[in-house]
Short mmCIF file of C-alpha atoms and ligand atoms in Angstrom, two decimals:
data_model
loop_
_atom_site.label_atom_id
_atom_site.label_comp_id
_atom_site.label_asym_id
_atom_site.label_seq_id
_atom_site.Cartn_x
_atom_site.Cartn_y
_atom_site.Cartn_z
CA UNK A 1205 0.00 0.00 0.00
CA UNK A 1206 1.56 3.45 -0.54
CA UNK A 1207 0.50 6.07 1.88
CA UNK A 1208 1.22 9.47 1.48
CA UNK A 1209 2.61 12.21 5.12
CA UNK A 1210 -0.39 13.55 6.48
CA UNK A 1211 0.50 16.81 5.61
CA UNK A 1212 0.90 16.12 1.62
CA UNK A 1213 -1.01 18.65 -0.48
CA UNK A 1214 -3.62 16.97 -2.18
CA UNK A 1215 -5.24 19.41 -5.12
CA UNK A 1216 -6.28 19.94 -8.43
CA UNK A 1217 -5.31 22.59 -11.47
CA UNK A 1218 -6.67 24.90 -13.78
CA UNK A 1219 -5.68 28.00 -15.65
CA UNK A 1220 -7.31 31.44 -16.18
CA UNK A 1221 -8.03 31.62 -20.38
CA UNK A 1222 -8.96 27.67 -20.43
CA UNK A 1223 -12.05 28.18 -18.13
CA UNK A 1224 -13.18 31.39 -17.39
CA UNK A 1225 -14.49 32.53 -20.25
CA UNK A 1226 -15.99 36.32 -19.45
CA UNK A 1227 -13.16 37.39 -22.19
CA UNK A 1228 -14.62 41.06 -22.10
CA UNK A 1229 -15.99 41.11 -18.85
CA UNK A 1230 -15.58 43.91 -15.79
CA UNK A 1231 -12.52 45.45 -17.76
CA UNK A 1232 -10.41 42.54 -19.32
CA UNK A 1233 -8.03 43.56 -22.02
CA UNK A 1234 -7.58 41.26 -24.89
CA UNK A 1235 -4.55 39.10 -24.29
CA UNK A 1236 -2.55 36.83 -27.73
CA UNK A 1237 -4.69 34.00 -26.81
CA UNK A 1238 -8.22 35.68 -27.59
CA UNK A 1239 -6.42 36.91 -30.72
CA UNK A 1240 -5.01 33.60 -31.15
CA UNK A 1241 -7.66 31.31 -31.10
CA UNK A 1242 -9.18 34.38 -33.16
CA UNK A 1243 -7.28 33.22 -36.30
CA UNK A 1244 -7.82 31.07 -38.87
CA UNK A 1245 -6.86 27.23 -38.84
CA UNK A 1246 -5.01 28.52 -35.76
CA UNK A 1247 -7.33 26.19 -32.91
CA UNK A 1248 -9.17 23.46 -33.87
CA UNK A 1249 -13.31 23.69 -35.40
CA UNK A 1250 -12.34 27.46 -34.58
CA UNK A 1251 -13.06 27.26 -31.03
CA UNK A 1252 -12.31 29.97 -28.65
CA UNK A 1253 -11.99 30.63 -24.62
CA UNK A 1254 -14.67 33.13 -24.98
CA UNK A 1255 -17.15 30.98 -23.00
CA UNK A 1256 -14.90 28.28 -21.84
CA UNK A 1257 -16.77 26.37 -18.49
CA UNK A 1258 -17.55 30.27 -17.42
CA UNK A 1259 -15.60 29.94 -14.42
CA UNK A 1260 -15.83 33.87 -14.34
CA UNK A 1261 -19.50 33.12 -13.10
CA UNK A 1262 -19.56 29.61 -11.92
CA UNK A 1263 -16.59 29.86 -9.72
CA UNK A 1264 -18.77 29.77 -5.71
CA UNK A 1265 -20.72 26.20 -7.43
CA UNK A 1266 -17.57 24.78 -8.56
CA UNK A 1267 -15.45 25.50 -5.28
CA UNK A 1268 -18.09 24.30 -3.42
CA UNK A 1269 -17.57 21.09 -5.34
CA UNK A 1270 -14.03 21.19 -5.14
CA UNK A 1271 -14.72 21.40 -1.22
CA UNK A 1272 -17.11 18.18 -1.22
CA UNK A 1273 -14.09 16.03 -3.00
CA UNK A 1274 -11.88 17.17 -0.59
CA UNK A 1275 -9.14 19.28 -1.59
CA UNK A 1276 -6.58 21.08 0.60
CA UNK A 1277 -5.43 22.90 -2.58
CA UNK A 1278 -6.08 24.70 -5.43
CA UNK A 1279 -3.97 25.44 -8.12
CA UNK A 1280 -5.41 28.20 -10.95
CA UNK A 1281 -3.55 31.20 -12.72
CA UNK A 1282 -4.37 34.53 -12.72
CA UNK A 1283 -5.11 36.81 -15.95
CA UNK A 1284 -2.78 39.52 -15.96
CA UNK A 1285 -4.96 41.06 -18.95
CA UNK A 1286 -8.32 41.08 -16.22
CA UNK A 1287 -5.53 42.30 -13.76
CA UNK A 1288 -3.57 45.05 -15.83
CA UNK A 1289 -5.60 45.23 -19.02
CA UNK A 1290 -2.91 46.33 -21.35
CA UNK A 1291 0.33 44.74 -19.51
CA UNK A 1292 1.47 47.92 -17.85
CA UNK A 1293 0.06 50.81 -16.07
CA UNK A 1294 -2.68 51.00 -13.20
CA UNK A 1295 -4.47 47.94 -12.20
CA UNK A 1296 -8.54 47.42 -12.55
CA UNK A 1297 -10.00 47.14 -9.68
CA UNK A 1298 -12.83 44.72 -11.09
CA UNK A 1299 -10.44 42.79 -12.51
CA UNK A 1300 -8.46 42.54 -9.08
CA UNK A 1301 -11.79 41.80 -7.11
CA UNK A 1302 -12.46 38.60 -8.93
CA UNK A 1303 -9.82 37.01 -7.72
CA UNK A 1304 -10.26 38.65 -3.91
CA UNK A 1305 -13.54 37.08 -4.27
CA UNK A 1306 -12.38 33.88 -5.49
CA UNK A 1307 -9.22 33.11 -3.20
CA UNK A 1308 -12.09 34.46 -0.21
CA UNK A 1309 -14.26 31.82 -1.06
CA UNK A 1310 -11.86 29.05 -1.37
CA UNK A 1311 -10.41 30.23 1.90
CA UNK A 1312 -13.94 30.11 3.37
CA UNK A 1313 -13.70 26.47 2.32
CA UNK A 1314 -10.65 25.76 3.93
CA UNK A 1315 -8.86 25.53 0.64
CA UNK A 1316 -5.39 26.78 -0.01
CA UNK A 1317 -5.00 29.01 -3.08
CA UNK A 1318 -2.15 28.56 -5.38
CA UNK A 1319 -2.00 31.09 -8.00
CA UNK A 1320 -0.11 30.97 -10.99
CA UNK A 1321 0.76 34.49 -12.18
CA UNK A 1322 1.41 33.67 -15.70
CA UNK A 1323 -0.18 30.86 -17.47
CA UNK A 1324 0.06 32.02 -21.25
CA UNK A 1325 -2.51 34.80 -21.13
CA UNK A 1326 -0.05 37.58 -22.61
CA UNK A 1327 -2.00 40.96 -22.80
CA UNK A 1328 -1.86 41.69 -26.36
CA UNK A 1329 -0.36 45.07 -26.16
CA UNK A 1330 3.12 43.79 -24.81
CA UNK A 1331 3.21 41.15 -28.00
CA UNK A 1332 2.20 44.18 -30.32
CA UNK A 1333 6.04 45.72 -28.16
CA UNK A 1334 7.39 42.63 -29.36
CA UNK A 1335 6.68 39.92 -26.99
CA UNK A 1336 8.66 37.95 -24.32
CA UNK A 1337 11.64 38.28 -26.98
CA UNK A 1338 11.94 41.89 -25.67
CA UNK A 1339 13.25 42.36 -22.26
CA UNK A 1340 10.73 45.01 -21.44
CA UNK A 1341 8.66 42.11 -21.21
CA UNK A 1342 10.18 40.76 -17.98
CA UNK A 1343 10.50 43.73 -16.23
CA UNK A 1344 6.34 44.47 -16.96
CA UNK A 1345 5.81 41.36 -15.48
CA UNK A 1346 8.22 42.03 -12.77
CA UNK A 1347 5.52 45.78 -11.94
CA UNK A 1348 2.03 42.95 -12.68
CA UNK A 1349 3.77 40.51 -9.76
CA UNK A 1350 4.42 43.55 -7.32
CA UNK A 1351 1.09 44.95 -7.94
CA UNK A 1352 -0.96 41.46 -7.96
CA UNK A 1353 1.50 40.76 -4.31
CA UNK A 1354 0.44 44.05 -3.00
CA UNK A 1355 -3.56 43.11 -3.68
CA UNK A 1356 -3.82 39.78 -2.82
CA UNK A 1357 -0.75 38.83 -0.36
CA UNK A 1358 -2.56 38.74 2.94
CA UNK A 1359 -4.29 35.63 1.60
CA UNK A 1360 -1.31 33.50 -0.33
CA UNK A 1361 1.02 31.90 0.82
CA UNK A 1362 2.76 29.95 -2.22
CA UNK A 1363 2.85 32.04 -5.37
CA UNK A 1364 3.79 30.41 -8.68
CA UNK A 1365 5.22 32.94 -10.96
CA UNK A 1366 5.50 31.18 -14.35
CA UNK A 1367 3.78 27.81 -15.76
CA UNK A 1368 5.64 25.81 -18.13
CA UNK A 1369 8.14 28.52 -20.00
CA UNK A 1370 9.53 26.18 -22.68
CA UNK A 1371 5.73 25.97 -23.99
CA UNK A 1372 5.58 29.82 -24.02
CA UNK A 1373 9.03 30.52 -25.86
CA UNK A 1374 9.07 27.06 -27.72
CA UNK A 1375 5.51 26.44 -28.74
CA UNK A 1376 4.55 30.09 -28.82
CA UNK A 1377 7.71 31.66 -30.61
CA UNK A 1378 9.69 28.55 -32.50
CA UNK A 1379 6.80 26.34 -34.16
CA UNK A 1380 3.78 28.49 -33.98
CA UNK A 1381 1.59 26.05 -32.64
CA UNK A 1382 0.44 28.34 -29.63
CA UNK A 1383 0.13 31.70 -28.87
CA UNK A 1384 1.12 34.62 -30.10
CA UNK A 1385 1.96 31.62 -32.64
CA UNK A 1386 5.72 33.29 -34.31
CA UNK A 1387 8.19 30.56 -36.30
CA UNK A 1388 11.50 32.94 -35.17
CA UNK A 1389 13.92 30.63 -33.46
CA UNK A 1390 16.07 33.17 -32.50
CA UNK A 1391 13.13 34.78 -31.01
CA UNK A 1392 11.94 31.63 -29.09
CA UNK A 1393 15.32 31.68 -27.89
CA UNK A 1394 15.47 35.06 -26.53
CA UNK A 1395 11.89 34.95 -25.10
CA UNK A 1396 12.73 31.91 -22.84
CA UNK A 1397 15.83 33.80 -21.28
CA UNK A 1398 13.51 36.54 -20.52
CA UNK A 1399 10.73 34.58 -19.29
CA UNK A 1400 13.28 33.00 -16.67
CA UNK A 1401 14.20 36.70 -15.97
CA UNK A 1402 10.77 37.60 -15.66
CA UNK A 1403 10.12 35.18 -12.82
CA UNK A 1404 13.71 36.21 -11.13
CA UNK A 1405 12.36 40.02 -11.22
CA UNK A 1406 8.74 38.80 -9.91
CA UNK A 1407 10.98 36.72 -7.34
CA UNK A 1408 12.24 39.64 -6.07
CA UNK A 1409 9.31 41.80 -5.95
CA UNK A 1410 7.47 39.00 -4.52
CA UNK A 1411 9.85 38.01 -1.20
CA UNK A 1412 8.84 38.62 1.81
CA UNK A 1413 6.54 36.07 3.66
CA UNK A 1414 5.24 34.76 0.64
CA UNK A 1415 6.88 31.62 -1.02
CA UNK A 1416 7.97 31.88 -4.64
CA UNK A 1417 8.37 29.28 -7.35
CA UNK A 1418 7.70 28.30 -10.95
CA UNK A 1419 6.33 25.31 -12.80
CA UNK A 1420 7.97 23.57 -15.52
CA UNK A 1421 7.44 21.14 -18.02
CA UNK A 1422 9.78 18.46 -17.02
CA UNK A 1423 10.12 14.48 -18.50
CA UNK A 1424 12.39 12.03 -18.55
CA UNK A 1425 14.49 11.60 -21.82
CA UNK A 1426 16.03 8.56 -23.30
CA UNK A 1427 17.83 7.29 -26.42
CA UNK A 1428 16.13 4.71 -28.79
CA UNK A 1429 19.63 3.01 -28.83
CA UNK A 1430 22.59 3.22 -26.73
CA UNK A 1431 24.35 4.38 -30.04
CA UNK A 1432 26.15 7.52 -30.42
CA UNK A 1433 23.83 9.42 -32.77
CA UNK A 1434 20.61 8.43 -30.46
CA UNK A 1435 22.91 9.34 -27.43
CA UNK A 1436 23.44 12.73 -29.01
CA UNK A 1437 20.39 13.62 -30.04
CA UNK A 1438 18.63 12.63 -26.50
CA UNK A 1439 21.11 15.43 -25.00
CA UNK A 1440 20.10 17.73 -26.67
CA UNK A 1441 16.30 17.31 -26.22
CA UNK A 1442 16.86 16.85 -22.70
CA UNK A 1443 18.70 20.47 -22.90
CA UNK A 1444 16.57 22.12 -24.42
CA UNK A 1445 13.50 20.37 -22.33
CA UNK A 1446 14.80 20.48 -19.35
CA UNK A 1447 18.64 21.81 -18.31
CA UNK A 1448 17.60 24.74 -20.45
CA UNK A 1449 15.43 25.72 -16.85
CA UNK A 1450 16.95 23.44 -14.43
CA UNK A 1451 19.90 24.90 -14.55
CA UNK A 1452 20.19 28.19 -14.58
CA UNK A 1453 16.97 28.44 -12.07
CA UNK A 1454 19.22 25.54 -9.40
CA UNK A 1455 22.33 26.51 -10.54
CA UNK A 1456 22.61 30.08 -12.00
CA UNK A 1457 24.59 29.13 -15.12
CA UNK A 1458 23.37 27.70 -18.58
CA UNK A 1459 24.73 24.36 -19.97
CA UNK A 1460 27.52 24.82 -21.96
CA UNK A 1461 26.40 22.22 -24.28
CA UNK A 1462 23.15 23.53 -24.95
CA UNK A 1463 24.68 27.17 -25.61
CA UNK A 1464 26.70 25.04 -27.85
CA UNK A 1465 23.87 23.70 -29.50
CA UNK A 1466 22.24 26.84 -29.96
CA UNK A 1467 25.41 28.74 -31.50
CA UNK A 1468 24.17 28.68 -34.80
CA UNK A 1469 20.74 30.43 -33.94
CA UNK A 1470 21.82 33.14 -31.78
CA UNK A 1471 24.84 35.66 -30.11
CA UNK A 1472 22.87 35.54 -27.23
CA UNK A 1473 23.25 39.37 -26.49
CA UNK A 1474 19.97 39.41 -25.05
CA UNK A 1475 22.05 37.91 -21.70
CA UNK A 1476 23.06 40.53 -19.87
CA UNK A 1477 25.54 40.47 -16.92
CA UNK A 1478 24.19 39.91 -13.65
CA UNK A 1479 21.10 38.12 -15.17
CA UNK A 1480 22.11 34.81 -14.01
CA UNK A 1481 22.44 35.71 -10.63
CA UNK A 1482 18.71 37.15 -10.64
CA UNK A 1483 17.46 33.59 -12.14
CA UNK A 1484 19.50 31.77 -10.24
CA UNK A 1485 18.39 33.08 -6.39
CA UNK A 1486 16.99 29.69 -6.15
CA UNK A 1487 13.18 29.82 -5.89
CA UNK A 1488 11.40 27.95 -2.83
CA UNK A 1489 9.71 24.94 -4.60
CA UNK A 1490 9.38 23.78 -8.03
CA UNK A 1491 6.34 22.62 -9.66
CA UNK A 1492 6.80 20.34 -12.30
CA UNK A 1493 4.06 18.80 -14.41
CA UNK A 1494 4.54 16.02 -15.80
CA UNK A 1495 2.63 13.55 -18.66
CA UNK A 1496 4.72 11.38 -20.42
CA UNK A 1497 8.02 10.69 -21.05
CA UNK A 1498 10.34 10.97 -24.27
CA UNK A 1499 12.18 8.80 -26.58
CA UNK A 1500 14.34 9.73 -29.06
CA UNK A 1501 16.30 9.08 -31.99
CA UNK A 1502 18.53 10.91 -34.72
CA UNK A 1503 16.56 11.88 -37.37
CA UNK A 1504 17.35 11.32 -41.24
CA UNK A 1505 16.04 14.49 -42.50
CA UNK A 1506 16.67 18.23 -41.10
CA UNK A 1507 12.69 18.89 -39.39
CA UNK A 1508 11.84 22.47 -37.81
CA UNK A 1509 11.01 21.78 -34.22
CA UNK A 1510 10.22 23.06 -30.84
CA UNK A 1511 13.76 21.60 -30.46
CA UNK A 1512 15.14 24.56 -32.03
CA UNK A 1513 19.14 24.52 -32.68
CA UNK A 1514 18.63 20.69 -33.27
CA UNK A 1515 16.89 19.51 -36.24
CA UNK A 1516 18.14 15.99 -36.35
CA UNK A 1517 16.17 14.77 -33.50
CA UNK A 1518 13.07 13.11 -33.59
CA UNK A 1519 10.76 11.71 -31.08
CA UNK A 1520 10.31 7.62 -31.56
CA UNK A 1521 7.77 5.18 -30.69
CA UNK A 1522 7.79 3.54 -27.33
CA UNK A 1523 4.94 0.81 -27.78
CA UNK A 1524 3.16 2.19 -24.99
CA UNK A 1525 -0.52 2.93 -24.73
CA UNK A 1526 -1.31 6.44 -25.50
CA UNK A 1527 -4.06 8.89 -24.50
CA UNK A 1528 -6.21 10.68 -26.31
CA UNK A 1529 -3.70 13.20 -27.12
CA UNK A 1530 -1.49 10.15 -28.42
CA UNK A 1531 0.47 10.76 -25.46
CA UNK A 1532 2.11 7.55 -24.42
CA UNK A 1533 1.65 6.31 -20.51
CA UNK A 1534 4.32 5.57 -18.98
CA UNK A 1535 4.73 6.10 -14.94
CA UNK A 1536 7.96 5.11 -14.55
CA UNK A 1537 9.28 8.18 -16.15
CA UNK A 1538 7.67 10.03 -13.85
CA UNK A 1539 9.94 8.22 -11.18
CA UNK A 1540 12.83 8.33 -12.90
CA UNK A 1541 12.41 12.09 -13.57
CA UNK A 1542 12.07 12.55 -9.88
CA UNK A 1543 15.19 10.33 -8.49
CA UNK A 1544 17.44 11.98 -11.62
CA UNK A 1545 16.20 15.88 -9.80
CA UNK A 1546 16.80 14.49 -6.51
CA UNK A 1547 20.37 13.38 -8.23
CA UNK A 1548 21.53 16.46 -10.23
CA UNK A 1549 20.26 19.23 -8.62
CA UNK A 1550 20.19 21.08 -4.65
CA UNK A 1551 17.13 19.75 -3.07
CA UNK A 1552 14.38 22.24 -2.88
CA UNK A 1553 10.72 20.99 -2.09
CA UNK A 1554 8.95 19.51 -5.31
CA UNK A 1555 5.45 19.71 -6.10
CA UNK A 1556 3.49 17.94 -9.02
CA UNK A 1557 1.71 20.85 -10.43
CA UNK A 1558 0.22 19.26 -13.11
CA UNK A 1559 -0.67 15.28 -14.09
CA UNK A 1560 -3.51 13.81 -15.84
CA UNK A 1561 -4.97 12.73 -19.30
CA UNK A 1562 -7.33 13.02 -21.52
CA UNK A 1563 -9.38 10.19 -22.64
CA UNK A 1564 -12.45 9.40 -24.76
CA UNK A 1565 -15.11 9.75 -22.18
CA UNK A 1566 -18.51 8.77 -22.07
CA UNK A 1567 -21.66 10.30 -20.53
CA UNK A 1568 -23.91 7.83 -19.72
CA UNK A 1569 -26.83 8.02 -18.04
CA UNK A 1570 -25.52 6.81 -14.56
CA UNK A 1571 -21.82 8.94 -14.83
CA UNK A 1572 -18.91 9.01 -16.51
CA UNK A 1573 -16.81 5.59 -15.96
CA UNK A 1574 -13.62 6.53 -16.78
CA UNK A 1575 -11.56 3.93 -15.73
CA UNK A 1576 -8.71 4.57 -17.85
CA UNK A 1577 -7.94 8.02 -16.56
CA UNK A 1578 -8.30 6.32 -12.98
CA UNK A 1579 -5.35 4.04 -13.83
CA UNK A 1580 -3.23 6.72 -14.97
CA UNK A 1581 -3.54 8.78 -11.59
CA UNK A 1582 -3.19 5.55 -10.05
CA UNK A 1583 0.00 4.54 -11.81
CA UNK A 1584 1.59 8.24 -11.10
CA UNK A 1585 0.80 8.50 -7.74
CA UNK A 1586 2.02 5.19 -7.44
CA UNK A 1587 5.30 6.61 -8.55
CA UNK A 1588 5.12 9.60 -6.55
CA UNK A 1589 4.78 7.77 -3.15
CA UNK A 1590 7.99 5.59 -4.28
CA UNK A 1591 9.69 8.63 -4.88
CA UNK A 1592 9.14 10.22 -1.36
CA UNK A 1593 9.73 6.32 -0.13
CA UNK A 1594 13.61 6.99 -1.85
CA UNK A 1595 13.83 10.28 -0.48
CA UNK A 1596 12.74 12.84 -3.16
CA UNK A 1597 10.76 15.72 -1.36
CA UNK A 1598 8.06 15.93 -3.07
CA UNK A 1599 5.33 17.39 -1.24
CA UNK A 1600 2.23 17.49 -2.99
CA UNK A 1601 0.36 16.57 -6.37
CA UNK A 1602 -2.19 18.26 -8.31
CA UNK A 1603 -4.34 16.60 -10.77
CA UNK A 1604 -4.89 18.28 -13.87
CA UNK A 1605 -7.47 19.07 -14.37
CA UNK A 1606 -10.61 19.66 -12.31
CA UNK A 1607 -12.85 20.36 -15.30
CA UNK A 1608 -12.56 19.86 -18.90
CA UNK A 1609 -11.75 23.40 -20.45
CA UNK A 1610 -10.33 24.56 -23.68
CA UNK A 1611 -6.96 22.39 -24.49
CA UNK A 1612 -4.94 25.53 -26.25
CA UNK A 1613 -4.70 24.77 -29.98
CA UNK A 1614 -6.54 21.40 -29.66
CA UNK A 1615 -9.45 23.38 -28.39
CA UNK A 1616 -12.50 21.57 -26.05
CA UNK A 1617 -12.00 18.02 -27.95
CA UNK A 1618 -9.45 16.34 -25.16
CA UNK A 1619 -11.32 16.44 -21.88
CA UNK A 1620 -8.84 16.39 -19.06
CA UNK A 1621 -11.39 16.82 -16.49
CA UNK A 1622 -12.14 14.36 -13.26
CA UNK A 1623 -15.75 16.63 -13.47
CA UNK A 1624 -17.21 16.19 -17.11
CA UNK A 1625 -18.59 19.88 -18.41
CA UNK A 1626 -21.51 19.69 -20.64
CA UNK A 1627 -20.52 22.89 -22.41
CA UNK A 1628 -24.13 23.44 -23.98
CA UNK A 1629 -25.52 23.54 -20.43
CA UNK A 1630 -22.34 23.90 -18.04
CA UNK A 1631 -23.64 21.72 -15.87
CA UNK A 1632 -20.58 19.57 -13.99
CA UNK A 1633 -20.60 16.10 -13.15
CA UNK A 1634 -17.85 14.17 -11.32
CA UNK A 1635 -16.45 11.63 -13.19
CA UNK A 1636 -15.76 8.32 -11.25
CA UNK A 1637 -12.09 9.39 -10.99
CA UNK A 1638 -13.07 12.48 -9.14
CA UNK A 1639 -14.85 10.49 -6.84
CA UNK A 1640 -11.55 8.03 -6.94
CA UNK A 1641 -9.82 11.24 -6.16
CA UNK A 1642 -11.56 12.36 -2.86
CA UNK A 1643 -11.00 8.86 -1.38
CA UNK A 1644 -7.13 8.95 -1.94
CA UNK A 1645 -7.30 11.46 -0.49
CA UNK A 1646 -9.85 11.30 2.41
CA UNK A 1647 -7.53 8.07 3.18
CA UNK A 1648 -4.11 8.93 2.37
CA UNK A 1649 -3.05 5.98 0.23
CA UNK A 1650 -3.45 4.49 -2.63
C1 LIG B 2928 0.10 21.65 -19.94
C2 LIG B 2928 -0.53 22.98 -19.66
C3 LIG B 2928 -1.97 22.93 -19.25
C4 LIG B 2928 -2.72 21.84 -19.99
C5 LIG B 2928 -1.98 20.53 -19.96
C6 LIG B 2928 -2.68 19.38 -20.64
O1 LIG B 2928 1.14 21.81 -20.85
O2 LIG B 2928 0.17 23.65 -18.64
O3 LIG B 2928 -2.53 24.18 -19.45
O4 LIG B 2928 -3.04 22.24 -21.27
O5 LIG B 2928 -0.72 20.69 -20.52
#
């Protein structure tokens, strides 16, 4: 049986532009998602976040559910464009008093609030300045975190500045495929240094009692073949995935190699002296969400990639069942990629920010039986509580996600939910996994 400390932090994730909705509501400026998912062929059958599961209004229902499965936690973002409309300047009020009245109400349920203070939701007027390729771009969200602290920092405690920064530079800035949805390497490039700047600024502003991390997008890397070209070319996604972060945020220095690697993109003047040491004040905890792991080969044939500076790698097959994002399952790498942190890298408490899966569910008339998405929670946790049992201090988990909501580019199609949303009627219904969840929890094992 694996139990988990009495004091883990059992809780669930969401983010700001995947379930509010209420884009134009009490103030909100537009931010490069709205224009985004605004585009053409950009997010799939055209859908938007303009209604998403209208959170915005739903929000005392849903915590009250979130307070009936039990959990201690809550992990959302906050929209910097409801918060400071056009990235810079005063704040709005309205915008401000949404999330007074949500973190209120969760606190009135005796659930901890975990914002996020950047979960993808650029406001569009710093991408019309250029974007998180520009360093003014850091230090505006340096002014949002010191203004959003000085609002809301009698009620937090743990304050996540950034979620997953290799999706915002790689995804939105190398291949296109998200928001503001650029295909400038050099520019992806630049935009993650400053996005690691921007959360060593917020850091700063931020200190006091509060505690300050990030999230990243960690997973465990390994070579098709134990043969020199494979060997290679997992390096260098693992650099780029993960030592890219790790490193300069645990370590205050970027891997040679992977400076190496990018030589041929960039100069990297955008690194300015002293910047390093900023990053590199190590942050309290690190969130790291986690879904599946990678394997990977050398490639035949040069491909443009999130992997930019690399275009001889590609990702191979590892036989494994997949989810409905074709994501394969595989637990162990969740282990792994805890015992190698645990291994490389000063210990600092972990969390698991964000872990789940999407799967074909259906509504029948008695529920949602999704057993599938049950075993993969299962599995993980399994792998957290070995983890902790070999010394890794990982401290809490957070399932993503609470509700189905708008998967980015992919757009409501994946549900990721452990509560189904009928989105013609927004009514929520626990799946069987939620209900699987608030035992786990109400018991503290598996
Ligand atoms: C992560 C994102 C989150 C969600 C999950 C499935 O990359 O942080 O918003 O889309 O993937």
């Amino acid at each position: 049986m694996s139990t988990f400390d009495p004091g883990f932090l059992w809780g669930a994730a969401t983010s700001s532009y995947q379930i509010e909705g209420a884009v134009a509501e009490d103030g909100r400026g537009p931010s490069i998602w709205d224009t985004f998912a605004g585009t053409p062929g950009a997010v799939r059958d055209g859908d938007t976040g303009a209604v998403a599961a209208d959170h915005y209004h739903r929000f005392p229902g849903d915590i009250a559910l979130m307070a009936e499965l039990g959990l201690r936690a809550y992990r959302f973002s906050l929209a910097w464009p409801r918060i400071q409309p056009t990235g810079s300047g005063p704040v709005n009020q309205r915008g401000l008093d949404f999330y007074r009245r949500l973190t209120d109400t969760l606190l009135d349920h005796g659930i901890e609030p975990w914002p996020t203070l950047y979960h993808w939701d650029l406001p569009q007027p710093l991408e019309d300045g250029g974007g998180w390729p520009v360093r003014d771009t850091a230090e505006r969200f340096a002014e949002y975190a010191a203004l959003t602290y000085a609002a809301l920092g009698d009620r937090i405690t743990h304050w996540t500045t950034l979620n997953e920064p290799w999706c915002s530079a790689f995804l939105g800035y190398a291949t296109g495929r998200h928001a503001p949805g650029r295909r400038e390497p050099a520019a992806a490039v630049r935009a993650a240094h400053h996005l690691l700047l921007g959360h060593g600024l917020a850091a700063e502003a931020l200190r006091g009692e509060a505690r300050v991390g990030l999230t990243l997008n960690l997973t465990h890397v390994t070579p098709l073949h134990a043969e020199p070209a494979d060997l290679d070319a997992a390096r260098r996604v693992d650099g780029m995935q993960n030592r890219l972060f790790l490193d300069p945020l645990l370590r205050a220095t970027y891997p040679d190699d992977v400076l190496d690697d990018l030589h041929e993109v960039t100069a990297f003047e955008h690194i300015h002296d002293g910047d390093l040491k900023r990053i590199g004040a190590p942050p309290d905890y690190l969130g790291i969400n986690y879904y599946a792991p990678l394997l990977v080969a050398a490639g035949s044939t040069p491909t443009r990639s999130a992997y930019v500076g690399s275009p001889l790698v590609r990702i191979a097959d590892g036989g494994r069942p997949r989810t409905a994002m074709g994501w394969e399952i595989d637990e162990r790498g969740l282990l792994d990629l805890l015992l190698r942190l645990k291994n490389d890298y000063p210990a600092i408490p972990l969390y698991i920010t964000e872990n789940g899966a999407a799967f074909d569910d259906v509504v029948q008339h008695d529920g949602v039986h999704d057993t599938d998405r049950i075993a993969y929670l299962d599995g993980h946790l399994r792998s957290c509580a070995q983890a902790i049992s070999r010394g890794v201090p990982l401290r809490g988990y957070f399932v993503w996600s609470l509700l189905d909501n708008f998967e980015w580019s992919f757009g409501y199609a994946p549900r990721f939910g452990i509560v189904h949303v009928d989105y013609a009627t927004q009514r929520r219904t626990p799946k069987d996994s939620a209900r699987w969840y608030a035992e786990v929890i109400r018991r503290g094992s598996l």
